[in-house]
Amino acid sequence: MNKYYSTKWSLLVFAVPALLLFTVFCVYPLLPEIWMSLHRNDGFRNLGFVGLDNFKDAFSSSSFWLAHRNTYLIVGISVLIGLPLSMMLALFMDAQTPWFRRIFKTSAMFPAILSVTVVSEMWVSFYDPNWGLFNSLLKSIGLGSWTHSWLTERRTVMPSIGLSFLWQYIGLNAMLFYAGIKTIPKNYFEAALIDGANFFKVSVKITIPLLQDIIKYVLILSTLGSMAFYSQVRVMTSGGPGDVSRTVVYQMYYTAFETSEFGKGTAIAVIFILECLLISFLIQRFVAREKLEF
């Protein structure tokens, strides 16, 4: 019994400093924001308590729901397209020679270490309707009718921005998956090869199932990173045309700083935080629930 309580108290002693730091730097800063979301505020003055009116105004705004649709479109591109591609790149890299892996690692990480502004400006030039890379390629192969003004058309603007985001971080996710692959004991692969399994069967039956913890981590990282999608929109379209390409974070910025409705902008921020917490909880609850031990 004494051993049980000594272990329990020792865990508490080690946990308290981390909990204090989390409270001071993560929980406490949220309290003034929650309080501001219940007031009308122009950034300089508190203009009075309005209760939940800021939240009601946010939910009744069509721009708010359009921003959510755009945000979850980016999340879908990142998770449903980006993660499978990253996994395939990681599996491909693991099967290559050491020399090729070194080249591939450098190439994969290069976009992720570039500034978001640099990447966004580069893709703006790619999408230029007159001399951009994509339209020029389409014209050169006789598909001039497929050209678009990619960043000013309602149908193409969000997929175009999402493609630039996908390109920048697909290599980083591939490196995370590759790092997870290298932690799997080699005897699993050796036994499968002796039994006659090919590359596809080894990947599906052994590698991917044993990467479930890494998959959960990358899923959370990619989902929340996509939820916080802002800089690319700011640089590439400034939310345009109109409000077509605004995301939740951009809508929060626009409401607070462009229209000086800080109370309403903070209300959007509170809603956004709750959404991120809910998504993180759902991923933790339902993805990779079993603990694997090698």
Short mmCIF file of C-alpha atoms in Angstrom, two decimals:
data_model
loop_
_atom_site.label_atom_id
_atom_site.label_comp_id
_atom_site.label_asym_id
_atom_site.label_seq_id
_atom_site.Cartn_x
_atom_site.Cartn_y
_atom_site.Cartn_z
CA MET A 1 0.00 0.00 0.00
CA ASN A 2 2.81 2.42 0.91
CA LYS A 3 4.49 1.59 -2.38
CA TYR A 4 1.25 2.37 -4.23
CA TYR A 5 0.85 5.77 -2.58
CA SER A 6 4.52 6.63 -2.94
CA THR A 7 4.24 5.96 -6.68
CA LYS A 8 1.03 7.95 -6.91
CA TRP A 9 2.51 10.94 -5.10
CA SER A 10 5.71 10.78 -7.12
CA LEU A 11 3.64 10.93 -10.32
CA LEU A 12 1.78 13.92 -8.94
CA VAL A 13 5.01 15.70 -8.04
CA PHE A 14 6.34 15.31 -11.57
CA ALA A 15 3.01 16.25 -13.16
CA VAL A 16 2.40 19.47 -11.20
CA PRO A 17 5.14 21.58 -12.88
CA ALA A 18 3.88 20.61 -16.34
CA LEU A 19 0.29 21.34 -15.33
CA LEU A 20 1.31 24.73 -13.93
CA LEU A 21 3.15 25.65 -17.12
CA PHE A 22 0.20 24.51 -19.24
CA THR A 23 -2.21 26.53 -17.09
CA VAL A 24 -0.10 29.69 -17.12
CA PHE A 25 0.76 29.69 -20.83
CA CYS A 26 -2.28 27.95 -22.39
CA VAL A 27 -5.35 28.15 -20.14
CA TYR A 28 -4.93 31.53 -18.45
CA PRO A 29 -4.45 33.52 -21.72
CA LEU A 30 -7.79 32.15 -22.94
CA LEU A 31 -9.77 33.63 -20.05
CA PRO A 32 -9.46 37.31 -21.13
CA GLU A 33 -10.36 36.28 -24.68
CA ILE A 34 -13.49 34.49 -23.52
CA TRP A 35 -14.42 37.56 -21.48
CA MET A 36 -13.84 39.84 -24.50
CA SER A 37 -16.03 37.60 -26.65
CA LEU A 38 -18.95 38.48 -24.39
CA HIS A 39 -18.49 42.21 -24.97
CA ARG A 40 -18.64 44.64 -27.83
CA ASN A 41 -15.11 45.88 -28.40
CA ASP A 42 -13.53 47.97 -31.17
CA GLY A 43 -9.93 47.19 -30.19
CA PHE A 44 -9.54 50.33 -28.09
CA ARG A 45 -12.63 50.46 -25.92
CA ASN A 46 -14.97 48.06 -24.23
CA LEU A 47 -18.39 49.19 -25.42
CA GLY A 48 -20.47 47.05 -23.11
CA PHE A 49 -21.53 43.54 -22.23
CA VAL A 50 -23.57 41.81 -24.95
CA GLY A 51 -23.63 38.24 -23.65
CA LEU A 52 -23.80 35.64 -26.41
CA ASP A 53 -24.76 38.13 -29.13
CA ASN A 54 -21.31 37.94 -30.73
CA PHE A 55 -21.65 34.18 -31.04
CA LYS A 56 -25.18 34.52 -32.47
CA ASP A 57 -23.93 37.05 -35.03
CA ALA A 58 -21.08 34.73 -36.02
CA PHE A 59 -23.38 31.73 -36.48
CA SER A 60 -25.87 33.78 -38.50
CA SER A 61 -23.19 35.08 -40.90
CA SER A 62 -22.91 33.38 -44.29
CA SER A 63 -19.22 34.31 -44.42
CA PHE A 64 -18.64 32.34 -41.21
CA TRP A 65 -20.04 29.14 -42.73
CA LEU A 66 -18.26 29.73 -46.04
CA ALA A 67 -15.00 30.09 -44.10
CA HIS A 68 -15.73 26.78 -42.37
CA ARG A 69 -16.41 25.08 -45.68
CA ASN A 70 -13.10 26.35 -47.06
CA THR A 71 -11.23 25.33 -43.91
CA TYR A 72 -12.55 21.78 -43.97
CA LEU A 73 -11.84 21.58 -47.69
CA ILE A 74 -8.18 22.27 -46.90
CA VAL A 75 -8.34 19.70 -44.08
CA GLY A 76 -9.76 17.18 -46.53
CA ILE A 77 -7.04 17.87 -49.09
CA SER A 78 -4.35 17.58 -46.43
CA VAL A 79 -5.68 14.40 -44.78
CA LEU A 80 -7.38 12.45 -47.56
CA ILE A 81 -4.85 13.26 -50.29
CA GLY A 82 -1.71 14.47 -48.54
CA LEU A 83 -1.30 11.73 -45.92
CA PRO A 84 -1.70 8.76 -48.31
CA LEU A 85 0.78 10.39 -50.71
CA SER A 86 3.19 11.04 -47.83
CA MET A 87 2.91 7.41 -46.73
CA MET A 88 3.62 6.19 -50.26
CA LEU A 89 6.63 8.48 -50.51
CA ALA A 90 7.94 7.19 -47.17
CA LEU A 91 7.52 3.55 -48.24
CA PHE A 92 9.19 4.30 -51.56
CA MET A 93 12.09 6.08 -49.86
CA ASP A 94 12.64 3.18 -47.45
CA ALA A 95 13.01 0.78 -50.39
CA GLN A 96 15.75 2.84 -52.08
CA THR A 97 19.53 2.82 -51.80
CA PRO A 98 21.23 4.96 -49.10
CA TRP A 99 22.51 7.42 -51.71
CA PHE A 100 19.05 7.95 -53.19
CA ARG A 101 17.53 8.29 -49.71
CA ARG A 102 19.89 11.14 -48.88
CA ILE A 103 18.89 12.99 -52.04
CA PHE A 104 15.22 12.30 -51.41
CA LYS A 105 15.36 13.49 -47.79
CA THR A 106 16.88 16.80 -48.84
CA SER A 107 14.34 17.26 -51.61
CA ALA A 108 11.40 16.31 -49.36
CA MET A 109 12.33 18.74 -46.57
CA PHE A 110 13.26 21.69 -48.78
CA PRO A 111 9.67 23.02 -49.31
CA ALA A 112 8.86 22.74 -45.60
CA ILE A 113 11.80 24.92 -44.53
CA LEU A 114 10.93 27.68 -46.99
CA SER A 115 8.97 30.69 -45.78
CA VAL A 116 5.22 30.44 -46.36
CA THR A 117 5.39 33.85 -48.03
CA VAL A 118 8.05 32.69 -50.47
CA VAL A 119 6.11 29.53 -51.33
CA SER A 120 2.85 31.45 -51.73
CA GLU A 121 4.40 34.06 -54.01
CA MET A 122 5.98 31.30 -56.09
CA TRP A 123 2.61 29.61 -56.56
CA VAL A 124 0.96 32.95 -57.38
CA SER A 125 3.35 33.20 -60.30
CA PHE A 126 2.51 29.61 -61.32
CA TYR A 127 -1.18 30.52 -61.38
CA ASP A 128 -0.81 33.76 -63.32
CA PRO A 129 -3.48 33.64 -66.07
CA ASN A 130 -1.24 35.21 -68.73
CA TRP A 131 2.25 33.76 -68.34
CA GLY A 132 1.93 31.35 -65.40
CA LEU A 133 3.35 27.83 -65.51
CA PHE A 134 0.05 25.94 -65.50
CA ASN A 135 -1.69 27.89 -68.24
CA SER A 136 1.46 27.89 -70.35
CA LEU A 137 1.73 24.10 -70.07
CA LEU A 138 -1.93 23.64 -70.98
CA LYS A 139 -1.54 25.86 -74.03
CA SER A 140 1.63 24.08 -75.11
CA ILE A 141 -0.12 20.69 -75.24
CA GLY A 142 -3.20 22.01 -77.03
CA LEU A 143 -5.49 22.34 -74.02
CA GLY A 144 -5.89 26.10 -74.09
CA SER A 145 -9.61 25.73 -73.35
CA TRP A 146 -8.69 24.33 -69.92
CA THR A 147 -6.84 27.44 -68.83
CA HIS A 148 -8.26 29.40 -65.91
CA SER A 149 -7.69 32.49 -63.87
CA TRP A 150 -6.97 30.09 -61.03
CA LEU A 151 -6.97 32.49 -58.08
CA THR A 152 -9.91 34.67 -59.11
CA GLU A 153 -12.50 32.06 -60.08
CA ARG A 154 -14.86 30.74 -57.43
CA ARG A 155 -14.52 27.10 -58.53
CA THR A 156 -10.73 26.97 -58.64
CA VAL A 157 -9.46 29.35 -55.98
CA MET A 158 -9.59 27.06 -52.91
CA PRO A 159 -8.28 23.89 -54.65
CA SER A 160 -5.47 26.02 -56.08
CA ILE A 161 -4.47 27.36 -52.66
CA GLY A 162 -4.84 23.88 -51.18
CA LEU A 163 -2.44 22.46 -53.77
CA SER A 164 0.27 24.90 -52.71
CA PHE A 165 -0.25 23.91 -49.07
CA LEU A 166 -0.14 20.23 -49.99
CA TRP A 167 3.12 20.68 -51.93
CA GLN A 168 4.84 22.47 -49.05
CA TYR A 169 4.16 19.91 -46.33
CA ILE A 170 3.82 16.56 -48.08
CA GLY A 171 7.57 15.98 -47.79
CA LEU A 172 7.63 16.81 -44.07
CA ASN A 173 4.88 14.26 -43.38
CA ALA A 174 6.73 11.71 -45.50
CA MET A 175 9.83 12.20 -43.35
CA LEU A 176 7.77 11.66 -40.19
CA PHE A 177 6.39 8.42 -41.59
CA TYR A 178 9.88 7.37 -42.70
CA ALA A 179 11.23 8.00 -39.20
CA GLY A 180 8.46 5.75 -37.86
CA ILE A 181 9.32 3.02 -40.38
CA LYS A 182 12.93 2.98 -39.19
CA THR A 183 11.78 2.21 -35.62
CA ILE A 184 10.12 -1.07 -36.69
CA PRO A 185 12.38 -4.06 -35.94
CA LYS A 186 13.89 -5.53 -39.09
CA ASN A 187 13.10 -9.12 -38.08
CA TYR A 188 9.43 -8.52 -38.99
CA PHE A 189 10.37 -7.65 -42.56
CA GLU A 190 12.91 -10.46 -42.80
CA ALA A 191 10.34 -13.03 -41.68
CA ALA A 192 7.81 -11.72 -44.23
CA LEU A 193 10.35 -11.86 -47.06
CA ILE A 194 11.29 -15.44 -46.14
CA ASP A 195 7.59 -16.33 -46.36
CA GLY A 196 7.52 -14.90 -49.88
CA ALA A 197 5.69 -11.62 -49.22
CA ASN A 198 6.23 -8.89 -51.80
CA PHE A 199 6.70 -5.16 -51.19
CA PHE A 200 2.97 -4.44 -51.35
CA LYS A 201 2.01 -7.15 -48.84
CA VAL A 202 4.79 -6.15 -46.44
CA SER A 203 3.63 -2.52 -46.56
CA VAL A 204 -0.07 -3.32 -46.06
CA LYS A 205 0.24 -6.17 -43.56
CA ILE A 206 3.24 -5.07 -41.50
CA THR A 207 4.54 -1.55 -42.04
CA ILE A 208 1.34 0.49 -42.03
CA PRO A 209 -0.34 -1.38 -39.10
CA LEU A 210 2.80 -0.93 -36.98
CA LEU A 211 2.84 2.81 -37.74
CA GLN A 212 -0.49 3.52 -36.07
CA ASP A 213 0.98 5.76 -33.36
CA ILE A 214 2.90 7.78 -35.96
CA ILE A 215 -0.21 7.93 -38.14
CA LYS A 216 -2.19 9.35 -35.21
CA TYR A 217 0.49 11.97 -34.52
CA VAL A 218 0.75 13.03 -38.18
CA LEU A 219 -3.06 13.05 -38.48
CA ILE A 220 -3.38 15.44 -35.53
CA LEU A 221 -0.51 17.59 -36.81
CA SER A 222 -1.93 17.79 -40.33
CA THR A 223 -5.52 18.36 -39.23
CA LEU A 224 -4.79 21.15 -36.77
CA GLY A 225 -2.21 22.68 -39.10
CA SER A 226 -4.82 22.75 -41.86
CA MET A 227 -7.40 24.20 -39.48
CA ALA A 228 -5.02 27.10 -38.79
CA PHE A 229 -4.66 27.79 -42.52
CA TYR A 230 -4.16 31.56 -42.91
CA SER A 231 -0.86 32.77 -44.35
CA GLN A 232 -1.33 31.28 -47.81
CA VAL A 233 -4.76 32.89 -48.13
CA ARG A 234 -3.43 36.22 -46.92
CA VAL A 235 -0.60 36.27 -49.46
CA MET A 236 -2.27 34.64 -52.45
CA THR A 237 -5.81 36.08 -52.47
CA SER A 238 -6.43 38.22 -49.33
CA GLY A 239 -9.62 36.23 -48.93
CA GLY A 240 -10.88 37.08 -52.42
CA PRO A 241 -12.52 37.22 -54.76
CA GLY A 242 -14.95 38.78 -52.31
CA ASP A 243 -15.05 36.41 -49.35
CA VAL A 244 -14.82 33.22 -51.42
CA SER A 245 -11.40 32.04 -50.16
CA ARG A 246 -11.60 33.04 -46.50
CA THR A 247 -10.83 30.40 -43.90
CA VAL A 248 -11.92 30.46 -40.26
CA VAL A 249 -8.66 32.02 -39.08
CA TYR A 250 -8.76 34.58 -41.89
CA GLN A 251 -12.39 35.36 -41.06
CA MET A 252 -11.37 35.89 -37.46
CA TYR A 253 -8.59 38.27 -38.54
CA TYR A 254 -10.84 40.11 -40.99
CA THR A 255 -13.62 40.58 -38.43
CA ALA A 256 -11.29 41.83 -35.71
CA PHE A 257 -8.82 43.98 -37.63
CA GLU A 258 -10.58 44.99 -40.84
CA THR A 259 -14.02 45.75 -39.42
CA SER A 260 -12.84 46.58 -35.86
CA GLU A 261 -15.30 44.12 -34.30
CA PHE A 262 -12.89 42.61 -31.82
CA GLY A 263 -15.61 41.10 -29.67
CA LYS A 264 -17.07 39.23 -32.62
CA GLY A 265 -13.62 38.25 -33.88
CA THR A 266 -12.76 36.87 -30.46
CA ALA A 267 -16.03 34.92 -30.43
CA ILE A 268 -14.96 33.27 -33.70
CA ALA A 269 -11.60 32.49 -32.09
CA VAL A 270 -13.30 30.81 -29.11
CA ILE A 271 -15.46 28.72 -31.45
CA PHE A 272 -12.34 27.78 -33.42
CA ILE A 273 -10.49 26.67 -30.26
CA LEU A 274 -13.42 24.50 -29.20
CA GLU A 275 -13.53 22.91 -32.65
CA CYS A 276 -9.80 22.11 -32.52
CA LEU A 277 -10.16 20.59 -29.04
CA LEU A 278 -13.10 18.48 -30.18
CA ILE A 279 -11.27 17.22 -33.26
CA SER A 280 -8.16 16.40 -31.20
CA PHE A 281 -10.32 14.50 -28.71
CA LEU A 282 -12.05 12.52 -31.46
CA ILE A 283 -8.75 11.55 -33.07
CA GLN A 284 -7.29 10.54 -29.71
CA ARG A 285 -10.44 8.61 -28.87
CA PHE A 286 -11.03 6.69 -32.08
CA VAL A 287 -7.69 6.48 -33.97
CA ALA A 288 -5.03 3.91 -33.02
CA ARG A 289 -6.59 2.99 -29.68
CA GLU A 290 -4.44 -0.08 -29.11
CA LYS A 291 -0.94 0.37 -27.75
CA LEU A 292 1.62 -1.54 -29.80
CA GLU A 293 4.80 -2.92 -28.29
CA PHE A 294 7.58 -4.30 -30.46
#
